Amino acid sequence: MNEKVLKFLSVVVKIAALVQTIAQVVAQAFPVVQKASSQNAEIDSFFKEKI
């Protein structure tokens, strides 16, 4: 029983570490995505004004 619990906990810890890593990557990428989407919005409004 104890061995199963320890294996389960180690899996949970690995998943938590993976989630944290993904969260860090997303946090680093987010400003870039935000900047890109705001540029897209500017381009869209530019074309809407022209048309």
Coordinates of N, CA and C in Angstrom, one line a residue:
M1 N 0.8 -1.2 0.0 CA 0.0 0.0 0.0 C 0.9 1.3 0.0
N2 N 1.8 1.3 0.9 CA 2.7 2.5 1.0 C 3.5 2.7 -0.3
E3 N 3.9 1.6 -1.0 CA 4.7 1.7 -2.2 C 3.8 2.4 -3.3
K4 N 2.5 1.9 -3.3 CA 1.6 2.5 -4.3 C 1.4 4.0 -4.1
V5 N 1.2 4.3 -2.8 CA 1.0 5.7 -2.5 C 2.2 6.6 -2.9
L6 N 3.4 6.1 -2.6 CA 4.7 6.8 -3.0 C 4.8 6.9 -4.5
K7 N 4.5 5.9 -5.2 CA 4.5 6.0 -6.7 C 3.5 7.0 -7.2
F8 N 2.3 7.0 -6.6 CA 1.3 7.9 -7.0 C 1.8 9.4 -6.7
L9 N 2.3 9.6 -5.5 CA 2.8 10.9 -5.2 C 3.9 11.4 -6.1
S10 N 4.8 10.5 -6.5 CA 5.9 10.9 -7.4 C 5.4 11.3 -8.7
V11 N 4.3 10.5 -9.2 CA 3.7 10.9 -10.4 C 3.0 12.3 -10.3
V12 N 2.4 12.5 -9.2 CA 1.7 13.8 -9.0 C 2.7 14.9 -9.0
V13 N 3.9 14.7 -8.4 CA 4.9 15.7 -8.3 C 5.5 16.0 -9.7
K14 N 5.7 14.9 -10.5 CA 6.2 15.1 -11.9 C 5.2 15.9 -12.7
I15 N 3.9 15.6 -12.5 CA 2.9 16.3 -13.3 C 2.9 17.8 -12.9
A16 N 3.0 18.0 -11.6 CA 3.0 19.4 -11.1 C 4.2 20.1 -11.6
A17 N 5.3 19.5 -11.7 CA 6.5 20.1 -12.2 C 6.3 20.4 -13.7
L18 N 5.7 19.5 -14.4 CA 5.5 19.7 -15.9 C 4.5 20.9 -16.1
V19 N 3.4 20.9 -15.3 CA 2.5 22.0 -15.4 C 3.1 23.3 -15.1
Q20 N 4.0 23.3 -14.1 CA 4.7 24.6 -13.8 C 5.6 25.0 -14.9
T21 N 6.3 24.1 -15.5 CA 7.2 24.4 -16.7 C 6.4 24.9 -17.8
I22 N 5.2 24.3 -18.1 CA 4.4 24.8 -19.2 C 3.8 26.2 -18.9
A23 N 3.5 26.4 -17.6 CA 3.0 27.7 -17.2 C 4.1 28.8 -17.4
Q24 N 5.3 28.5 -17.1 CA 6.4 29.4 -17.3 C 6.6 29.7 -18.7
V25 N 6.6 28.7 -19.6 CA 6.7 28.9 -21.0 C 5.6 29.8 -21.6
V26 N 4.4 29.5 -21.1 CA 3.2 30.3 -21.6 C 3.3 31.7 -21.1
A27 N 3.8 31.9 -19.9 CA 3.9 33.2 -19.3 C 5.0 34.0 -20.1
Q28 N 6.0 33.3 -20.6 CA 7.1 34.0 -21.4 C 6.6 34.3 -22.8
A29 N 5.8 33.4 -23.3 CA 5.3 33.6 -24.7 C 4.1 34.5 -24.7
F30 N 3.4 34.7 -23.6 CA 2.1 35.5 -23.7 C 2.3 36.9 -24.1
P31 N 3.3 37.7 -23.6 CA 3.5 39.1 -24.1 C 3.7 39.1 -25.6
V32 N 4.4 38.1 -26.2 CA 4.7 38.1 -27.6 C 3.4 37.9 -28.3
V33 N 2.6 36.9 -27.8 CA 1.3 36.7 -28.4 C 0.4 37.9 -28.3
Q34 N 0.4 38.6 -27.2 CA -0.4 39.8 -27.0 C 0.0 40.8 -28.0
K35 N 1.3 41.0 -28.1 CA 1.8 42.0 -29.0 C 1.4 41.7 -30.5
A36 N 1.5 40.5 -30.8 CA 1.1 40.0 -32.2 C -0.4 40.3 -32.4
S37 N -1.2 39.9 -31.5 CA -2.6 40.1 -31.6 C -3.0 41.5 -31.7
S38 N -2.4 42.4 -30.9 CA -2.7 43.8 -31.0 C -2.3 44.4 -32.3
Q39 N -1.1 43.9 -32.9 CA -0.7 44.3 -34.2 C -1.7 43.9 -35.3
N40 N -2.2 42.7 -35.1 CA -3.3 42.1 -36.0 C -4.5 43.0 -36.0
A41 N -4.9 43.4 -34.8 CA -6.1 44.3 -34.6 C -5.8 45.6 -35.3
E42 N -4.6 46.2 -35.2 CA -4.3 47.4 -35.8 C -4.4 47.3 -37.3
I43 N -3.9 46.2 -37.8 CA -3.9 45.9 -39.3 C -5.4 45.8 -39.8
D44 N -6.2 45.1 -39.0 CA -7.6 44.9 -39.3 C -8.3 46.3 -39.4
S45 N -8.1 47.1 -38.4 CA -8.8 48.4 -38.3 C -8.2 49.3 -39.5
F46 N -7.0 49.1 -39.8 CA -6.4 49.9 -41.0 C -7.1 49.5 -42.3
F47 N -7.3 48.2 -42.5 CA -8.0 47.8 -43.7 C -9.4 48.2 -43.7
K48 N -10.1 48.1 -42.5 CA -11.5 48.5 -42.5 C -11.7 50.0 -42.8
E49 N -10.7 50.8 -42.4 CA -10.8 52.2 -42.7 C -10.6 52.4 -44.2
K50 N -9.7 51.6 -44.8 CA -9.5 51.8 -46.3 C -10.6 51.3 -47.1
I51 N -11.3 50.3 -46.6 CA -12.4 49.7 -47.5 C -13.7 50.5 -47.3

